[in-house]
């Protein structure tokens, strides 16, 4: 299918939105080119609740969450990954509710930094986050009338997890799959090979509805994710073509491939190109001196 993004989303700041039986969405007021209208938190359950992705450390968002929780007990706080728009509010929400915080683990890069390399996304990482309970792939947590299965989906970050609401066909896909845009995969935080493998895994699951970390739901997940996969493969081919036609730097490739993209996103686009180049170098389709780097020189293999 042709990949078509859905940007028709109303965040309804300051209130909960019913998106499925016993699931409410609350969107933080932290809009940006990277977060769309803001980060989505989800409240699951009717009596004793779970919160998925509490969001940024923002007082107004905390107060909205507490308003929607409306005095009901909260037993679990699930965190999909440790970017600062998703995890920091977990600590304050835990203080107010006594809930346990669960996640795959603390923040870490997808690979070690190369000599002389800096992590361009350090400022976006919540390095202080430590979960009370670490989650393994396939682990099921039972609550009051709900069960949530962890589906590890590394790629956007090394510790990224999606959460499946058992028996419903609903998956909270966080930043791995979103209806409004593609996910950012930026080394060393993320890895393209991991992202593509995780995408295949979710396609195989066959969930009927995805509730993402930003924007509205994905209502035809399998077809949409196949479109995402095709989009990434087309981007890979475009990068390989630019290298074969003489582009040697990521700056030149971004200038050609992303000429219609908001210039504010060109830095992220460069990191996405690097993620593809890391994979192409690993597959012996592109060559570079030493390890692939944002300022490296790239040539065709063979």
mmCIF file of C-alpha atoms in Angstrom:
data_model
loop_
_atom_site.group_PDB
_atom_site.id
_atom_site.type_symbol
_atom_site.label_atom_id
_atom_site.label_comp_id
_atom_site.label_asym_id
_atom_site.label_seq_id
_atom_site.Cartn_x
_atom_site.Cartn_y
_atom_site.Cartn_z
ATOM 1 C CA UNK A 1 0.000 0.000 0.000
ATOM 2 C CA UNK A 2 1.022 3.620 -0.438
ATOM 3 C CA UNK A 3 1.984 4.995 2.961
ATOM 4 C CA UNK A 4 -0.516 7.632 4.041
ATOM 5 C CA UNK A 5 -0.064 9.449 7.336
ATOM 6 C CA UNK A 6 -2.991 10.631 9.440
ATOM 7 C CA UNK A 7 -2.386 14.070 10.929
ATOM 8 C CA UNK A 8 -6.016 14.745 11.840
ATOM 9 C CA UNK A 9 -5.650 14.646 15.611
ATOM 10 C CA UNK A 10 -7.201 16.759 18.377
ATOM 11 C CA UNK A 11 -5.199 16.443 21.618
ATOM 12 C CA UNK A 12 -8.045 17.647 23.895
ATOM 13 C CA UNK A 13 -5.501 19.004 26.384
ATOM 14 C CA UNK A 14 -6.505 18.823 30.028
ATOM 15 C CA UNK A 15 -8.948 15.938 29.731
ATOM 16 C CA UNK A 16 -9.193 12.227 29.148
ATOM 17 C CA UNK A 17 -10.427 10.834 25.826
ATOM 18 C CA UNK A 18 -12.086 7.414 25.664
ATOM 19 C CA UNK A 19 -10.293 5.503 22.887
ATOM 20 C CA UNK A 20 -11.468 1.947 23.671
ATOM 21 C CA UNK A 21 -13.389 0.235 26.474
ATOM 22 C CA UNK A 22 -11.640 1.043 29.776
ATOM 23 C CA UNK A 23 -8.846 2.955 28.009
ATOM 24 C CA UNK A 24 -8.455 6.723 28.203
ATOM 25 C CA UNK A 25 -5.848 8.846 26.440
ATOM 26 C CA UNK A 26 -4.420 12.021 27.974
ATOM 27 C CA UNK A 27 -2.117 14.133 25.783
ATOM 28 C CA UNK A 28 0.567 16.278 27.388
ATOM 29 C CA UNK A 29 0.910 19.837 26.145
ATOM 30 C CA UNK A 30 4.449 19.379 24.820
ATOM 31 C CA UNK A 31 4.036 19.831 21.058
ATOM 32 C CA UNK A 32 7.095 19.956 18.802
ATOM 33 C CA UNK A 33 8.235 18.752 15.373
ATOM 34 C CA UNK A 34 9.264 15.517 17.108
ATOM 35 C CA UNK A 35 6.281 14.976 19.433
ATOM 36 C CA UNK A 36 3.457 16.187 17.120
ATOM 37 C CA UNK A 37 0.742 17.602 19.434
ATOM 38 C CA UNK A 38 2.351 16.037 22.525
ATOM 39 C CA UNK A 39 2.960 12.768 24.340
ATOM 40 C CA UNK A 40 0.056 10.394 24.875
ATOM 41 C CA UNK A 41 -0.409 8.788 28.282
ATOM 42 C CA UNK A 42 -2.957 6.001 28.624
ATOM 43 C CA UNK A 43 -5.018 4.943 31.629
ATOM 44 C CA UNK A 44 -6.158 1.320 31.519
ATOM 45 C CA UNK A 45 -8.807 -0.280 33.696
ATOM 46 C CA UNK A 46 -11.983 0.579 35.544
ATOM 47 C CA UNK A 47 -11.336 0.157 39.275
ATOM 48 C CA UNK A 48 -7.634 -0.424 39.957
ATOM 49 C CA UNK A 49 -5.710 1.150 37.080
ATOM 50 C CA UNK A 50 -2.524 0.978 35.048
ATOM 51 C CA UNK A 51 -0.873 4.024 33.489
ATOM 52 C CA UNK A 52 1.147 3.614 30.295
ATOM 53 C CA UNK A 53 3.797 6.274 29.570
ATOM 54 C CA UNK A 54 3.236 8.954 32.221
ATOM 55 C CA UNK A 55 5.015 11.518 30.035
ATOM 56 C CA UNK A 56 7.263 14.523 30.610
ATOM 57 C CA UNK A 57 7.894 16.055 34.024
ATOM 58 C CA UNK A 58 5.103 18.589 33.679
ATOM 59 C CA UNK A 59 2.873 19.745 36.548
ATOM 60 C CA UNK A 60 -0.171 20.404 34.371
ATOM 61 C CA UNK A 61 0.028 16.932 32.848
ATOM 62 C CA UNK A 62 0.388 15.358 36.295
ATOM 63 C CA UNK A 63 -2.702 17.190 37.489
ATOM 64 C CA UNK A 64 -4.677 16.046 34.438
ATOM 65 C CA UNK A 65 -3.630 12.446 35.023
ATOM 66 C CA UNK A 66 -4.714 12.672 38.662
ATOM 67 C CA UNK A 67 -8.005 14.264 37.620
ATOM 68 C CA UNK A 68 -8.768 11.405 35.228
ATOM 69 C CA UNK A 69 -7.603 8.804 37.748
ATOM 70 C CA UNK A 70 -10.161 10.403 40.077
ATOM 71 C CA UNK A 71 -8.962 8.843 43.305
ATOM 72 C CA UNK A 72 -8.952 5.273 42.027
ATOM 73 C CA UNK A 73 -5.962 3.097 43.003
ATOM 74 C CA UNK A 74 -3.144 2.759 40.469
ATOM 75 C CA UNK A 75 -1.188 -0.493 40.722
ATOM 76 C CA UNK A 76 1.268 -0.220 37.815
ATOM 77 C CA UNK A 77 3.015 2.464 35.759
ATOM 78 C CA UNK A 78 4.389 1.061 32.484
ATOM 79 C CA UNK A 79 7.102 2.979 30.617
ATOM 80 C CA UNK A 80 7.765 2.191 26.959
ATOM 81 C CA UNK A 81 11.206 3.819 26.759
ATOM 82 C CA UNK A 82 13.380 6.447 28.367
ATOM 83 C CA UNK A 83 13.114 9.545 26.218
ATOM 84 C CA UNK A 84 12.325 12.611 28.287
ATOM 85 C CA UNK A 85 8.875 13.049 26.793
ATOM 86 C CA UNK A 86 7.776 9.600 28.045
ATOM 87 C CA UNK A 87 9.381 8.536 31.319
ATOM 88 C CA UNK A 88 10.279 11.416 33.707
ATOM 89 C CA UNK A 89 6.822 11.881 35.243
ATOM 90 C CA UNK A 90 6.863 8.272 36.449
ATOM 91 C CA UNK A 91 8.667 9.235 39.668
ATOM 92 C CA UNK A 92 6.152 11.906 40.679
ATOM 93 C CA UNK A 93 3.170 9.777 39.702
ATOM 94 C CA UNK A 94 4.580 6.938 41.786
ATOM 95 C CA UNK A 95 4.872 9.307 44.774
ATOM 96 C CA UNK A 96 1.214 10.262 44.422
ATOM 97 C CA UNK A 97 -0.182 6.768 43.781
ATOM 98 C CA UNK A 98 2.246 4.245 45.261
ATOM 99 C CA UNK A 99 2.243 2.300 41.983
ATOM 100 C CA UNK A 100 5.187 0.178 40.868
ATOM 101 C CA UNK A 101 7.113 1.425 37.824
ATOM 102 C CA UNK A 102 7.815 -1.175 35.138
ATOM 103 C CA UNK A 103 10.014 -0.977 32.022
ATOM 104 C CA UNK A 104 12.567 -2.946 30.035
ATOM 105 C CA UNK A 105 15.345 -1.172 31.892
ATOM 106 C CA UNK A 106 17.318 2.082 32.244
ATOM 107 C CA UNK A 107 18.407 4.100 29.241
ATOM 108 C CA UNK A 108 21.308 2.766 27.199
ATOM 109 C CA UNK A 109 22.571 3.210 23.639
ATOM 110 C CA UNK A 110 21.982 0.535 21.034
ATOM 111 C CA UNK A 111 25.747 0.235 20.615
ATOM 112 C CA UNK A 112 28.868 1.600 22.318
ATOM 113 C CA UNK A 113 30.009 5.046 21.225
ATOM 114 C CA UNK A 114 32.914 5.051 18.798
ATOM 115 C CA UNK A 115 36.152 6.811 19.735
ATOM 116 C CA UNK A 116 35.553 10.545 19.526
ATOM 117 C CA UNK A 117 31.799 10.143 18.932
ATOM 118 C CA UNK A 118 29.235 12.129 20.902
ATOM 119 C CA UNK A 119 25.603 11.189 21.334
ATOM 120 C CA UNK A 120 23.510 13.913 19.692
ATOM 121 C CA UNK A 121 20.455 12.703 21.602
ATOM 122 C CA UNK A 122 21.959 12.760 25.103
ATOM 123 C CA UNK A 123 19.726 15.685 26.086
ATOM 124 C CA UNK A 124 16.606 13.717 25.184
ATOM 125 C CA UNK A 125 17.492 10.701 27.345
ATOM 126 C CA UNK A 126 16.117 10.259 30.871
ATOM 127 C CA UNK A 127 19.311 8.966 32.451
ATOM 128 C CA UNK A 128 17.843 9.121 35.968
ATOM 129 C CA UNK A 129 15.112 6.575 35.244
ATOM 130 C CA UNK A 130 15.348 3.210 37.000
ATOM 131 C CA UNK A 131 12.264 0.943 37.037
ATOM 132 C CA UNK A 132 11.097 -0.875 40.143
ATOM 133 C CA UNK A 133 10.488 -3.956 38.007
ATOM 134 C CA UNK A 134 12.299 -4.866 34.782
ATOM 135 C CA UNK A 135 10.210 -6.513 32.099
ATOM 136 C CA UNK A 136 11.284 -9.358 29.848
ATOM 137 C CA UNK A 137 9.918 -10.123 26.418
ATOM 138 C CA UNK A 138 6.530 -11.824 26.572
ATOM 139 C CA UNK A 139 6.098 -11.229 30.292
ATOM 140 C CA UNK A 140 2.462 -10.780 31.325
ATOM 141 C CA UNK A 141 1.450 -8.529 34.212
ATOM 142 C CA UNK A 142 -2.024 -9.166 35.597
ATOM 143 C CA UNK A 143 -4.056 -6.325 37.083
ATOM 144 C CA UNK A 144 -7.626 -5.708 38.145
ATOM 145 C CA UNK A 145 -9.583 -6.854 35.105
ATOM 146 C CA UNK A 146 -6.679 -6.419 32.669
ATOM 147 C CA UNK A 147 -3.496 -8.214 31.635
ATOM 148 C CA UNK A 148 -0.639 -6.491 29.806
ATOM 149 C CA UNK A 149 2.020 -8.365 27.836
ATOM 150 C CA UNK A 150 5.427 -6.840 27.150
ATOM 151 C CA UNK A 151 6.503 -6.950 23.498
ATOM 152 C CA UNK A 152 10.090 -5.768 23.203
ATOM 153 C CA UNK A 153 10.547 -3.577 20.122
ATOM 154 C CA UNK A 154 14.094 -2.177 20.060
ATOM 155 C CA UNK A 155 14.944 0.221 17.264
ATOM 156 C CA UNK A 156 13.802 3.721 18.232
ATOM 157 C CA UNK A 157 15.726 3.092 21.454
ATOM 158 C CA UNK A 158 17.482 -0.016 22.695
ATOM 159 C CA UNK A 159 15.023 -0.373 25.585
ATOM 160 C CA UNK A 160 11.822 0.325 23.654
ATOM 161 C CA UNK A 161 8.828 -1.846 24.534
ATOM 162 C CA UNK A 162 5.261 -2.048 23.284
ATOM 163 C CA UNK A 163 2.466 -3.293 25.525
ATOM 164 C CA UNK A 164 -0.341 -5.599 24.404
ATOM 165 C CA UNK A 165 -3.656 -5.560 26.260
ATOM 166 C CA UNK A 166 -4.362 -9.272 26.344
ATOM 167 C CA UNK A 167 -7.591 -10.512 24.813
ATOM 168 C CA UNK A 168 -8.385 -7.257 22.994
ATOM 169 C CA UNK A 169 -6.115 -7.045 19.936
ATOM 170 C CA UNK A 170 -4.942 -3.636 21.192
ATOM 171 C CA UNK A 171 -1.238 -2.783 21.322
ATOM 172 C CA UNK A 172 0.248 0.370 22.845
ATOM 173 C CA UNK A 173 2.966 0.946 20.240
ATOM 174 C CA UNK A 174 4.615 4.037 21.808
ATOM 175 C CA UNK A 175 7.122 5.529 19.331
ATOM 176 C CA UNK A 176 7.719 2.396 17.270
ATOM 177 C CA UNK A 177 4.639 2.817 15.070
ATOM 178 C CA UNK A 178 2.676 6.085 14.844
ATOM 179 C CA UNK A 179 -0.064 7.134 12.423
ATOM 180 C CA UNK A 180 1.207 10.704 11.920
ATOM 181 C CA UNK A 181 4.872 10.096 10.972
ATOM 182 C CA UNK A 182 7.689 7.594 10.847
ATOM 183 C CA UNK A 183 9.655 6.852 13.994
ATOM 184 C CA UNK A 184 13.064 8.455 14.432
ATOM 185 C CA UNK A 185 15.837 5.865 14.415
ATOM 186 C CA UNK A 186 19.012 7.693 15.395
ATOM 187 C CA UNK A 187 22.334 6.057 16.347
ATOM 188 C CA UNK A 188 23.689 5.430 18.871
ATOM 189 C CA UNK A 189 20.334 5.520 20.727
ATOM 190 C CA UNK A 190 18.637 3.396 18.085
ATOM 191 C CA UNK A 191 19.513 0.931 15.340
ATOM 192 C CA UNK A 192 17.846 0.422 11.953
ATOM 193 C CA UNK A 193 18.373 -3.346 11.839
ATOM 194 C CA UNK A 194 16.679 -3.638 15.231
ATOM 195 C CA UNK A 195 13.838 -1.364 14.141
ATOM 196 C CA UNK A 196 13.113 -3.394 11.003
ATOM 197 C CA UNK A 197 13.184 -6.684 12.925
ATOM 198 C CA UNK A 198 10.774 -5.252 15.508
ATOM 199 C CA UNK A 199 8.497 -4.019 12.729
ATOM 200 C CA UNK A 200 8.374 -7.515 11.233
ATOM 201 C CA UNK A 201 7.512 -8.865 14.647
ATOM 202 C CA UNK A 202 4.547 -6.539 15.065
ATOM 203 C CA UNK A 203 3.317 -7.294 11.544
ATOM 204 C CA UNK A 204 3.302 -10.984 12.448
ATOM 205 C CA UNK A 205 1.302 -10.323 15.636
ATOM 206 C CA UNK A 206 -1.745 -9.110 13.728
ATOM 207 C CA UNK A 207 -3.113 -6.664 16.316
ATOM 208 C CA UNK A 208 -6.304 -4.866 15.256
ATOM 209 C CA UNK A 209 -5.576 -1.444 16.814
ATOM 210 C CA UNK A 210 -2.378 0.390 17.743
ATOM 211 C CA UNK A 211 -2.419 3.219 20.273
ATOM 212 C CA UNK A 212 0.810 5.196 19.789
ATOM 213 C CA UNK A 213 2.848 7.576 21.912
ATOM 214 C CA UNK A 214 1.973 10.561 19.726
ATOM 215 C CA UNK A 215 -1.055 11.268 17.567
ATOM 216 C CA UNK A 216 -4.102 9.167 16.858
ATOM 217 C CA UNK A 217 -4.630 5.415 16.564
ATOM 218 C CA UNK A 218 -3.456 3.164 13.765
ATOM 219 C CA UNK A 219 -6.682 1.470 12.703
ATOM 220 C CA UNK A 220 -5.332 -0.882 10.014
ATOM 221 C CA UNK A 221 -2.033 -1.889 11.622
ATOM 222 C CA UNK A 222 -0.816 -4.691 9.394
ATOM 223 C CA UNK A 223 -1.320 -2.764 6.134
ATOM 224 C CA UNK A 224 0.127 0.412 7.645
ATOM 225 C CA UNK A 225 3.214 -1.365 8.997
ATOM 226 C CA UNK A 226 3.803 -3.044 5.647
ATOM 227 C CA UNK A 227 3.707 0.462 4.203
ATOM 228 C CA UNK A 228 6.234 1.599 6.813
ATOM 229 C CA UNK A 229 8.497 -1.302 5.896
ATOM 230 C CA UNK A 230 8.265 -0.429 2.199
ATOM 231 C CA UNK A 231 8.976 3.235 3.030
ATOM 232 C CA UNK A 232 12.149 2.295 4.914
ATOM 233 C CA UNK A 233 13.290 0.018 2.085
ATOM 234 C CA UNK A 234 12.707 2.830 -0.422
ATOM 235 C CA UNK A 235 14.730 5.206 1.759
ATOM 236 C CA UNK A 236 17.505 2.633 1.931
ATOM 237 C CA UNK A 237 17.527 2.342 -1.870
ATOM 238 C CA UNK A 238 17.586 6.141 -2.213
ATOM 239 C CA UNK A 239 20.628 6.364 0.090
ATOM 240 C CA UNK A 240 22.403 3.579 -1.778
ATOM 241 C CA UNK A 241 21.670 5.338 -5.084
ATOM 242 C CA UNK A 242 23.053 8.660 -3.758
ATOM 243 C CA UNK A 243 26.269 6.895 -2.710
ATOM 244 C CA UNK A 244 26.580 5.183 -6.082
ATOM 245 C CA UNK A 245 25.990 8.499 -7.869
ATOM 246 C CA UNK A 246 28.768 10.237 -5.969
ATOM 247 C CA UNK A 247 27.406 11.607 -2.681
ATOM 248 C CA UNK A 248 30.042 10.941 -0.047
ATOM 249 C CA UNK A 249 28.696 12.707 3.038
ATOM 250 C CA UNK A 250 25.463 12.480 5.005
ATOM 251 C CA UNK A 251 24.967 16.249 4.601
ATOM 252 C CA UNK A 252 24.878 15.831 0.810
ATOM 253 C CA UNK A 253 22.497 12.872 1.047
ATOM 254 C CA UNK A 254 20.098 14.714 3.353
ATOM 255 C CA UNK A 255 20.129 17.748 1.064
ATOM 256 C CA UNK A 256 19.046 15.575 -1.869
ATOM 257 C CA UNK A 257 16.703 13.075 -0.220
ATOM 258 C CA UNK A 258 14.980 15.381 2.290
ATOM 259 C CA UNK A 259 14.719 18.509 0.149
ATOM 260 C CA UNK A 260 10.972 18.801 0.886
ATOM 261 C CA UNK A 261 11.345 18.186 4.649
ATOM 262 C CA UNK A 262 11.109 20.877 7.335
ATOM 263 C CA UNK A 263 14.716 22.106 7.765
ATOM 264 C CA UNK A 264 14.258 21.842 11.543
ATOM 265 C CA UNK A 265 14.196 18.070 11.053
ATOM 266 C CA UNK A 266 17.337 17.828 8.936
ATOM 267 C CA UNK A 267 19.486 16.995 11.963
ATOM 268 C CA UNK A 268 17.227 14.053 12.802
ATOM 269 C CA UNK A 269 17.156 13.118 9.113
ATOM 270 C CA UNK A 270 20.944 12.968 9.120
ATOM 271 C CA UNK A 271 20.889 10.555 12.042
ATOM 272 C CA UNK A 272 18.276 8.446 10.237
ATOM 273 C CA UNK A 273 20.532 8.315 7.175
ATOM 274 C CA UNK A 274 23.388 7.256 9.469
ATOM 275 C CA UNK A 275 21.189 4.452 10.834
ATOM 276 C CA UNK A 276 20.602 3.181 7.291
ATOM 277 C CA UNK A 277 24.295 3.518 6.439
ATOM 278 C CA UNK A 278 25.294 1.522 9.521
ATOM 279 C CA UNK A 279 23.083 -1.286 8.253
ATOM 280 C CA UNK A 280 24.341 -0.969 4.663
ATOM 281 C CA UNK A 281 27.961 -1.092 5.837
ATOM 282 C CA UNK A 282 27.213 -4.158 7.979
ATOM 283 C CA UNK A 283 25.743 -5.830 4.880
ATOM 284 C CA UNK A 284 28.816 -4.929 2.765
ATOM 285 C CA UNK A 285 26.849 -2.688 0.395
ATOM 286 C CA UNK A 286 28.635 0.534 1.395
ATOM 287 C CA UNK A 287 32.176 1.169 2.624
ATOM 288 C CA UNK A 288 33.603 3.758 5.011
ATOM 289 C CA UNK A 289 36.822 4.258 6.923
ATOM 290 C CA UNK A 290 36.625 2.928 10.494
ATOM 291 C CA UNK A 291 33.099 2.851 11.926
ATOM 292 C CA UNK A 292 30.167 4.609 10.223
ATOM 293 C CA UNK A 293 29.957 8.167 11.588
ATOM 294 C CA UNK A 294 27.804 11.243 11.076
ATOM 295 C CA UNK A 295 30.786 13.049 9.511
ATOM 296 C CA UNK A 296 32.156 9.996 7.709
ATOM 297 C CA UNK A 297 32.945 9.487 4.039
ATOM 298 C CA UNK A 298 30.952 6.756 2.316
ATOM 299 C CA UNK A 299 31.680 4.958 -0.955
ATOM 300 C CA UNK A 300 30.068 2.069 -2.846
ATOM 301 C CA UNK A 301 31.267 -1.406 -1.961
ATOM 302 C CA UNK A 302 32.896 -3.508 -4.636
#
